[in-house]
Coordinates of C-alpha atoms in Angstrom, one line a residue:
M16 CA -65.0 44.8 -1.3
P17 CA -61.9 44.3 -3.3
S18 CA -61.3 47.0 -6.4
H19 CA -58.4 44.8 -7.0
L20 CA -55.4 41.6 -6.5
R21 CA -53.0 42.7 -4.7
L22 CA -49.9 39.8 -5.8
A23 CA -47.0 41.2 -4.0
I24 CA -46.8 39.3 -1.0
P25 CA -43.9 39.4 0.7
L26 CA -42.3 35.7 2.1
A27 CA -40.1 35.2 4.6
A28 CA -38.2 31.8 5.6
L29 CA -40.8 29.8 7.5
A30 CA -38.3 28.7 10.5
A31 CA -36.4 31.1 10.6
A32 CA -39.4 34.2 12.4
S33 CA -38.9 34.7 16.0
F34 CA -41.2 36.1 18.5
A35 CA -39.9 37.6 22.1
G36 CA -36.4 35.4 21.5
V37 CA -38.7 32.4 20.4
T38 CA -37.6 30.7 17.6
A39 CA -40.7 29.5 15.2
R40 CA -40.6 26.1 16.6
A41 CA -40.5 26.2 20.7
A42 CA -39.2 28.0 23.4
S43 CA -36.5 27.0 26.4
P44 CA -38.3 27.8 29.2
T45 CA -36.7 24.3 31.0
S46 CA -35.1 21.7 29.5
R47 CA -37.4 19.6 30.8
S48 CA -40.2 21.6 30.1
K49 CA -38.7 22.1 26.5
A50 CA -38.5 17.9 26.5
I51 CA -42.5 17.5 27.1
H52 CA -43.2 20.0 24.5
E53 CA -40.6 19.5 21.3
A54 CA -42.4 15.4 21.9
R55 CA -46.0 16.6 22.2
F56 CA -45.2 19.0 19.8
T57 CA -44.2 16.8 17.1
E58 CA -47.8 15.2 16.9
L59 CA -48.7 19.0 16.4
D60 CA -46.9 19.4 14.1
R61 CA -48.4 16.1 12.1
L62 CA -52.0 17.4 13.2
A63 CA -51.5 20.4 10.8
E64 CA -50.1 19.0 8.5
E65 CA -53.1 16.6 7.8
A66 CA -55.3 19.2 7.7
V67 CA -53.7 20.9 5.0
A68 CA -53.5 17.1 2.8
A69 CA -56.8 16.8 3.1
K70 CA -58.0 20.2 2.6
N71 CA -59.5 21.2 6.0
V72 CA -57.3 24.5 5.3
P73 CA -54.4 26.0 2.8
G74 CA -52.7 26.7 5.6
V75 CA -52.7 27.2 9.9
V76 CA -50.8 29.2 12.3
F77 CA -50.4 27.7 15.2
V78 CA -48.9 29.4 18.4
V79 CA -48.8 27.9 22.1
G80 CA -48.1 29.8 25.0
H81 CA -47.4 28.3 28.9
R82 CA -46.8 29.9 32.3
G83 CA -46.0 33.2 30.9
K84 CA -43.8 31.9 27.6
V85 CA -43.6 31.5 24.0
V86 CA -43.8 27.2 24.3
Y87 CA -44.2 26.3 20.2
R88 CA -44.5 28.9 17.4
R89 CA -44.8 27.8 13.4
A90 CA -46.9 27.7 10.0
F91 CA -48.3 24.8 7.4
G92 CA -49.3 25.2 4.3
N93 CA -50.1 28.2 1.7
R94 CA -52.2 31.5 2.5
W95 CA -52.7 31.5 -0.9
L96 CA -53.5 28.7 -2.9
K97 CA -55.6 30.9 -6.4
P98 CA -54.4 32.4 -8.2
E99 CA -51.4 30.6 -7.9
T100 CA -49.5 28.6 -4.8
R101 CA -47.8 31.4 -1.8
A102 CA -46.9 29.9 1.8
M103 CA -48.3 30.3 4.8
T104 CA -45.9 32.2 6.6
P105 CA -45.8 32.9 10.9
D106 CA -46.5 36.9 11.0
T107 CA -49.8 36.4 8.2
V108 CA -52.3 38.6 8.8
F109 CA -55.9 37.7 9.3
D110 CA -59.9 38.4 9.0
L111 CA -60.7 37.5 12.9
A112 CA -64.1 37.2 11.9
S113 CA -65.8 36.8 15.4
L114 CA -63.4 36.5 17.4
T115 CA -63.6 40.8 17.0
K116 CA -66.6 40.0 19.8
V117 CA -63.9 39.6 22.2
V118 CA -60.5 40.9 21.5
A119 CA -62.0 44.1 20.9
T120 CA -65.5 44.4 22.0
T121 CA -65.8 42.7 24.8
S122 CA -62.9 44.0 26.1
S123 CA -63.1 47.7 25.3
I124 CA -66.5 47.6 27.3
M125 CA -65.2 46.4 30.3
A126 CA -62.8 49.1 30.1
L127 CA -65.3 51.2 30.2
V128 CA -66.9 49.1 33.0
E129 CA -63.3 49.3 34.8
D130 CA -63.3 53.4 33.6
G131 CA -66.5 54.0 35.0
R132 CA -68.6 55.0 32.3
L133 CA -70.8 51.6 32.0
R134 CA -71.9 49.1 34.3
L135 CA -73.2 45.8 32.8
T136 CA -76.4 46.2 34.8
D137 CA -76.9 49.2 32.7
P138 CA -80.5 49.0 30.1
V139 CA -79.0 49.9 26.2
V140 CA -81.3 52.4 26.4
R141 CA -79.6 54.5 29.0
H142 CA -76.9 55.3 26.3
W143 CA -78.9 54.5 22.9
P144 CA -82.3 55.5 23.4
E145 CA -83.7 54.9 20.5
W146 CA -82.7 51.4 20.7
G147 CA -85.7 50.5 23.2
Q148 CA -88.3 50.5 20.6
N149 CA -90.7 47.5 20.6
G150 CA -89.8 46.0 23.8
K151 CA -86.1 45.9 24.0
D152 CA -86.6 49.1 26.6
K153 CA -85.3 45.9 29.4
V154 CA -82.5 44.2 27.5
T155 CA -78.9 44.8 29.5
L156 CA -75.6 45.2 28.6
R157 CA -74.9 41.7 30.4
H158 CA -77.6 40.6 28.3
L159 CA -75.7 41.6 24.7
L160 CA -72.5 39.8 26.5
T161 CA -74.0 36.4 27.5
H162 CA -76.0 36.6 24.3
T163 CA -79.3 36.2 26.8
S164 CA -80.7 39.8 25.0
G165 CA -83.3 38.1 23.1
L166 CA -82.3 39.2 19.8
A167 CA -81.6 37.1 16.6
A168 CA -79.0 35.4 15.2
W169 CA -78.3 38.1 12.2
D170 CA -79.8 40.0 9.9
N171 CA -78.7 40.6 6.4
Y172 CA -78.1 44.4 6.7
Q173 CA -75.6 44.0 3.3
K174 CA -78.6 43.0 1.1
Q175 CA -80.6 45.1 2.4
F176 CA -78.7 49.0 2.7
G177 CA -75.2 47.8 1.2
D178 CA -74.0 48.8 -2.8
M179 CA -74.2 44.8 -4.7
Q180 CA -72.6 46.3 -7.8
G181 CA -70.0 47.9 -5.9
A182 CA -66.0 46.9 -5.3
V183 CA -64.9 48.8 -2.2
I184 CA -66.5 48.7 1.5
Q185 CA -69.2 51.0 2.4
D186 CA -70.2 52.5 5.0
H187 CA -74.1 52.4 5.8
R188 CA -73.8 53.4 9.2
E189 CA -77.0 56.1 8.9
K190 CA -79.3 53.7 7.5
I191 CA -78.1 50.2 9.7
L192 CA -78.0 51.5 12.8
P193 CA -81.4 53.2 12.7
A194 CA -83.0 49.5 11.9
L195 CA -81.0 48.0 14.7
A196 CA -82.8 50.1 16.8
A197 CA -86.2 49.2 15.3
A198 CA -85.3 45.6 15.8
T199 CA -87.8 43.5 17.3
L200 CA -87.3 40.5 20.0
K201 CA -87.1 36.7 19.4
Q202 CA -88.3 36.1 22.5
E203 CA -88.2 37.8 26.3
P204 CA -84.5 39.0 27.9
G205 CA -83.1 35.9 29.9
A206 CA -84.8 33.7 27.8
K207 CA -83.1 31.4 26.3
F208 CA -79.3 31.8 24.9
V209 CA -79.0 32.7 21.0
Y210 CA -75.8 33.7 19.9
S211 CA -76.3 36.9 18.5
D212 CA -74.2 39.3 15.6
L213 CA -76.6 42.2 16.6
G214 CA -76.7 42.3 19.8
F215 CA -73.1 43.3 19.1
I216 CA -73.1 45.0 16.3
T217 CA -75.4 46.8 19.9
L218 CA -72.7 46.7 21.8
G219 CA -69.7 48.2 19.4
E220 CA -71.9 50.7 19.0
I221 CA -72.6 51.2 22.8
V222 CA -69.2 51.8 22.7
R223 CA -68.8 54.7 20.4
R224 CA -71.5 56.5 22.8
V225 CA -69.6 56.4 26.1
S226 CA -66.0 56.7 24.7
G227 CA -66.5 59.2 21.7
E228 CA -64.4 57.5 19.7
P229 CA -64.7 54.9 17.1
L230 CA -64.8 51.4 18.5
D231 CA -61.7 50.6 16.5
Q232 CA -59.8 54.0 17.5
F233 CA -61.0 52.8 20.9
A234 CA -59.5 49.7 21.3
R235 CA -56.3 50.6 19.5
K236 CA -56.1 52.6 22.2
R237 CA -57.7 51.1 25.6
V238 CA -56.3 47.7 24.8
F239 CA -54.6 47.0 22.1
M240 CA -51.4 49.6 21.8
P241 CA -50.8 48.9 25.6
L242 CA -50.4 44.9 24.8
G243 CA -48.1 46.1 22.1
M244 CA -50.4 45.0 19.2
K245 CA -49.3 46.9 16.6
E246 CA -50.3 44.7 13.7
T247 CA -53.8 44.7 14.9
G248 CA -56.8 47.3 13.9
F249 CA -59.8 47.2 11.7
N250 CA -59.6 47.9 7.8
P251 CA -55.4 46.9 8.1
Q252 CA -53.1 49.7 5.3
G253 CA -49.9 49.5 3.5
S254 CA -47.7 46.5 4.3
L255 CA -50.5 45.0 6.6
R256 CA -53.0 44.1 3.5
D257 CA -49.8 43.2 1.4
R258 CA -49.3 40.5 4.2
A259 CA -53.1 39.1 4.6
A260 CA -54.6 35.5 3.8
P261 CA -57.2 36.4 1.6
T262 CA -60.9 35.0 1.7
Q263 CA -62.9 34.7 -1.2
L264 CA -63.6 35.4 -4.5
W265 CA -65.9 38.9 -4.9
K266 CA -66.4 40.8 -8.2
G267 CA -63.6 38.8 -9.3
V268 CA -61.1 39.0 -7.4
F269 CA -59.6 37.4 -3.7
M270 CA -60.7 39.8 -0.5
Q271 CA -57.3 40.1 0.6
G272 CA -57.8 42.6 4.3
E273 CA -60.7 43.4 2.9
V274 CA -63.6 42.2 5.7
H275 CA -65.3 38.5 4.6
D276 CA -68.3 39.6 6.9
P277 CA -71.5 41.1 4.5
N278 CA -72.5 43.0 7.5
A279 CA -69.2 44.4 8.7
E280 CA -69.2 45.1 5.7
V281 CA -71.5 47.8 5.2
L282 CA -70.5 49.1 8.1
G283 CA -67.9 50.3 6.9
G284 CA -65.1 47.2 8.0
V285 CA -65.6 48.5 11.7
A286 CA -68.4 46.4 13.8
G287 CA -68.6 45.0 17.1
H288 CA -69.2 41.3 15.1
A289 CA -66.5 40.9 13.5
G290 CA -63.7 43.2 10.8
L291 CA -60.2 42.6 13.0
F292 CA -57.1 41.4 11.4
S293 CA -54.6 40.0 13.2
T294 CA -51.7 38.1 14.0
A295 CA -51.0 34.9 16.3
D296 CA -47.9 36.5 17.4
D297 CA -50.5 39.9 18.2
L298 CA -52.8 37.4 19.8
A299 CA -49.6 36.2 22.2
R300 CA -50.1 39.8 23.8
F301 CA -53.0 39.4 24.1
A302 CA -53.4 35.9 25.3
P303 CA -51.3 36.5 28.4
M304 CA -53.6 39.4 30.3
L305 CA -56.7 36.7 29.9
L306 CA -54.7 34.5 32.3
S307 CA -53.6 37.3 35.0
A308 CA -56.6 36.9 37.1
D309 CA -54.3 34.0 38.7
R310 CA -50.7 34.9 37.7
P311 CA -51.3 38.9 37.9
E312 CA -47.4 39.4 38.0
G313 CA -47.4 37.9 34.4
N314 CA -46.6 41.3 32.1
G315 CA -43.4 42.3 33.4
G316 CA -44.8 44.4 36.5
K317 CA -46.1 46.6 34.6
R318 CA -50.5 46.7 34.4
Y319 CA -52.6 45.1 32.1
P320 CA -55.1 46.7 30.0
L321 CA -58.2 44.8 32.0
S322 CA -57.1 43.9 36.1
P323 CA -57.4 40.4 37.4
A324 CA -60.8 41.5 39.0
T325 CA -62.2 42.4 35.3
V326 CA -60.6 39.2 33.7
R327 CA -61.6 37.3 36.6
L328 CA -65.4 38.5 36.0
M329 CA -65.6 38.0 32.0
T330 CA -64.3 34.7 32.5
T331 CA -66.1 32.6 35.4
P332 CA -68.7 30.4 33.9
A333 CA -72.3 31.4 34.7
A334 CA -74.7 29.4 34.0
A335 CA -77.4 30.8 30.7
P336 CA -80.6 29.2 29.8
G337 CA -80.8 26.3 28.0
G338 CA -77.8 25.2 30.0
A339 CA -75.1 26.8 28.3
M340 CA -72.3 28.2 30.1
R341 CA -71.0 31.3 28.9
G342 CA -68.6 34.1 30.2
L343 CA -69.6 37.9 29.4
G344 CA -68.6 37.5 25.6
W345 CA -66.5 34.5 26.1
D346 CA -67.9 30.8 25.6
I347 CA -67.2 28.0 27.8
D348 CA -69.1 25.2 27.8
S349 CA -71.6 25.5 24.7
S350 CA -72.5 24.3 21.5
Y351 CA -70.1 25.9 20.0
S352 CA -67.4 24.7 22.8
H353 CA -67.0 21.1 21.4
V354 CA -64.0 22.9 19.4
K355 CA -62.2 23.0 23.2
G356 CA -61.2 19.3 23.0
D357 CA -61.7 17.4 25.2
L358 CA -59.1 17.5 27.5
M359 CA -59.6 21.4 28.2
P360 CA -61.1 21.7 32.2
L361 CA -64.6 22.7 32.5
G362 CA -63.7 26.6 33.3
S363 CA -61.6 27.2 30.6
F364 CA -62.8 29.4 27.9
G365 CA -62.4 30.5 23.9
H366 CA -64.3 31.8 20.7
T367 CA -63.9 31.2 17.3
G368 CA -64.3 33.0 13.8
F369 CA -66.1 31.9 10.6
T370 CA -63.1 32.5 8.8
G371 CA -61.3 29.3 10.3
T372 CA -60.1 31.7 13.6
Y373 CA -59.4 30.4 17.8
L374 CA -58.0 31.3 20.4
W375 CA -58.9 29.4 24.1
V376 CA -57.5 29.8 26.8
D377 CA -56.8 27.1 30.1
P378 CA -56.0 29.3 33.1
Y379 CA -55.6 26.5 35.5
S380 CA -52.4 25.3 33.8
Q381 CA -51.4 28.7 32.4
T382 CA -52.2 27.8 29.0
Y383 CA -53.2 29.2 25.5
L384 CA -53.8 28.3 22.1
I385 CA -54.6 30.1 18.8
G386 CA -55.0 28.7 15.5
L387 CA -55.7 30.6 12.8
S388 CA -56.7 29.8 9.0
N389 CA -58.4 31.3 5.9
R390 CA -60.6 28.4 5.3
V391 CA -63.1 29.9 3.2
H392 CA -59.9 30.2 0.4
P393 CA -60.6 29.8 -1.9
D394 CA -63.9 28.4 -3.1
G395 CA -65.5 28.7 1.1
G396 CA -65.0 25.5 2.3
G397 CA -63.0 24.3 4.5
S398 CA -63.3 23.0 8.0
P399 CA -60.7 23.5 11.1
L400 CA -63.6 22.7 13.5
R401 CA -61.5 19.0 14.3
L402 CA -58.3 20.6 13.8
W403 CA -59.1 22.7 16.4
A404 CA -60.5 20.2 19.0
M405 CA -57.2 17.6 18.3
A406 CA -55.3 20.2 18.7
A407 CA -56.3 21.1 21.8
N408 CA -56.0 17.3 23.0
I409 CA -52.3 17.9 22.3
V410 CA -51.4 21.3 23.7
C411 CA -53.5 19.5 27.3
S412 CA -51.9 16.6 27.4
S413 CA -48.2 18.1 26.9
V414 CA -49.0 20.8 30.2
G415 CA -50.1 19.0 32.3
G416 CA -48.1 17.6 34.3
E417 CA -46.9 21.1 34.6
A418 CA -50.1 22.7 35.5
L419 CA -50.4 25.2 38.6
P420 CA -52.9 24.3 41.1
P421 CA -56.0 24.8 40.1
R422 CA -59.0 27.2 41.1
P423 CA -62.2 26.3 41.9
P424 CA -64.5 27.0 39.4
V425 CA -67.1 29.5 40.5
F426 CA -70.5 28.8 38.9
R427 CA -73.5 31.6 39.1
P428 CA -76.8 31.9 37.2
L429 CA -77.4 34.6 35.1
P430 CA -79.4 37.4 36.2
E431 CA -82.5 37.3 35.1

C-alpha cells in the first residue's frame, strides 16, 4: 500500500493526444465510415458525460477499434477528485483488476500451450504436485480457465497473512501458496461455474513453475513487448505510476499505482487474478490480436504473440454448467456478461475489472470497445456497468452496416 501521495501528475491536452495517427476524437478509414462514426459517437460522448455527471465514475477513457483502425479515442471527467480535481487524460494508467486474468494470465497460459510446455488437459498436480491435496488432483488447467474447478471464489489472504499495519506492498507468497495448495473444493471439478480468483492465482503460479519466470516477466517478454505494450505491467514505477488513476484511501492516502486488490497486494502486487496496470492505448494494441482468428493479416504481416488457431480456441463459446457460456478465461454469456449490452452478438467476448475496467470484442464486425475508469475513487462507490452496456449498444449500432460476413458460432460442451 502507498507510503506517500504523489500530486505531481503531468496533464496533457485532452484532445491533442494521438495514437497511431488518430486524433483523440476519431480516425478516418473512409469518408463514409468516418461520417457514420462521427454521428454515432456523439451519442457516446453524451453517455460518458452523463455518467460522470451522475457520479457513476469520476472519469472514463474510451477507445473503439473497427476493422484494423482506431476510430474513436477520448477521455472524459477527472482521474482525481480528492484532495483536488485533476482531469482524466487518454494516456492515464489504470489498475486493470480482473482484466489481469485475460490480458496477462490467460494469454501466458495459452502461449505456453503454443510453445509445447502445457496442455489444457494437464492436471494442476502435474506442474505443482503439492496442489493436489484434499481431492484436487483431478482439477485441470481447463477447469481453472473456465472457472469450473470447484474452488471457492475468494479467500482473504490479506487478513490471514498480510501486515495490516504496514503501508507498503508485502510479498507473503511463501505463506499464501501453501495455503492455496491445501484448499478444499466446494464441489466436484466440472460440476458448477463459480468465478474464482483462487483459480487464477493458481494459474499465475503455474506460469512461474513451467516457464521459470514470474508471471510479470513472462507476460511482458512473451506477450506485451511483441505487441508494443510498453506501458503495461505490474507494480508501475516512475512516470507510469505518476500517471496512474488513484483508487481508494489506505492509511490516510490514496492508492496510486499500487494494486487495489487485497490478495494481489500480499502477493507482492503480481498475481494471476489482479495487479496488472495498463492504458487504453496499450489495450488497443492487444485487442487486434483477439480478432486475428478471422483477420490474421491485421498485424501488418507480423505474427502475433498468439496464433489465430489459439485465439479461436480461446474465444470459442463453450457451454459451462448452469447455462453459462465461457471461452478460455473470457466471458461470453454468463451472469457477468450483461455489460456487453443488448446488441453484441452471441460469440462476442470480453471481461471486466472490479476497479471499473472493461474490454469487449466482436469478431463478427471486427470491433472492440475499451472502457477504463477508476470507479472506486474516492470512496469505493460508483458503478460503470450500465455505462459499459449502453456504450456497447452505441458502438454496435455504429458499425453494423460495415460488418464482415459472420462466422457461425461453434458451441461445444466443456469436458467433464
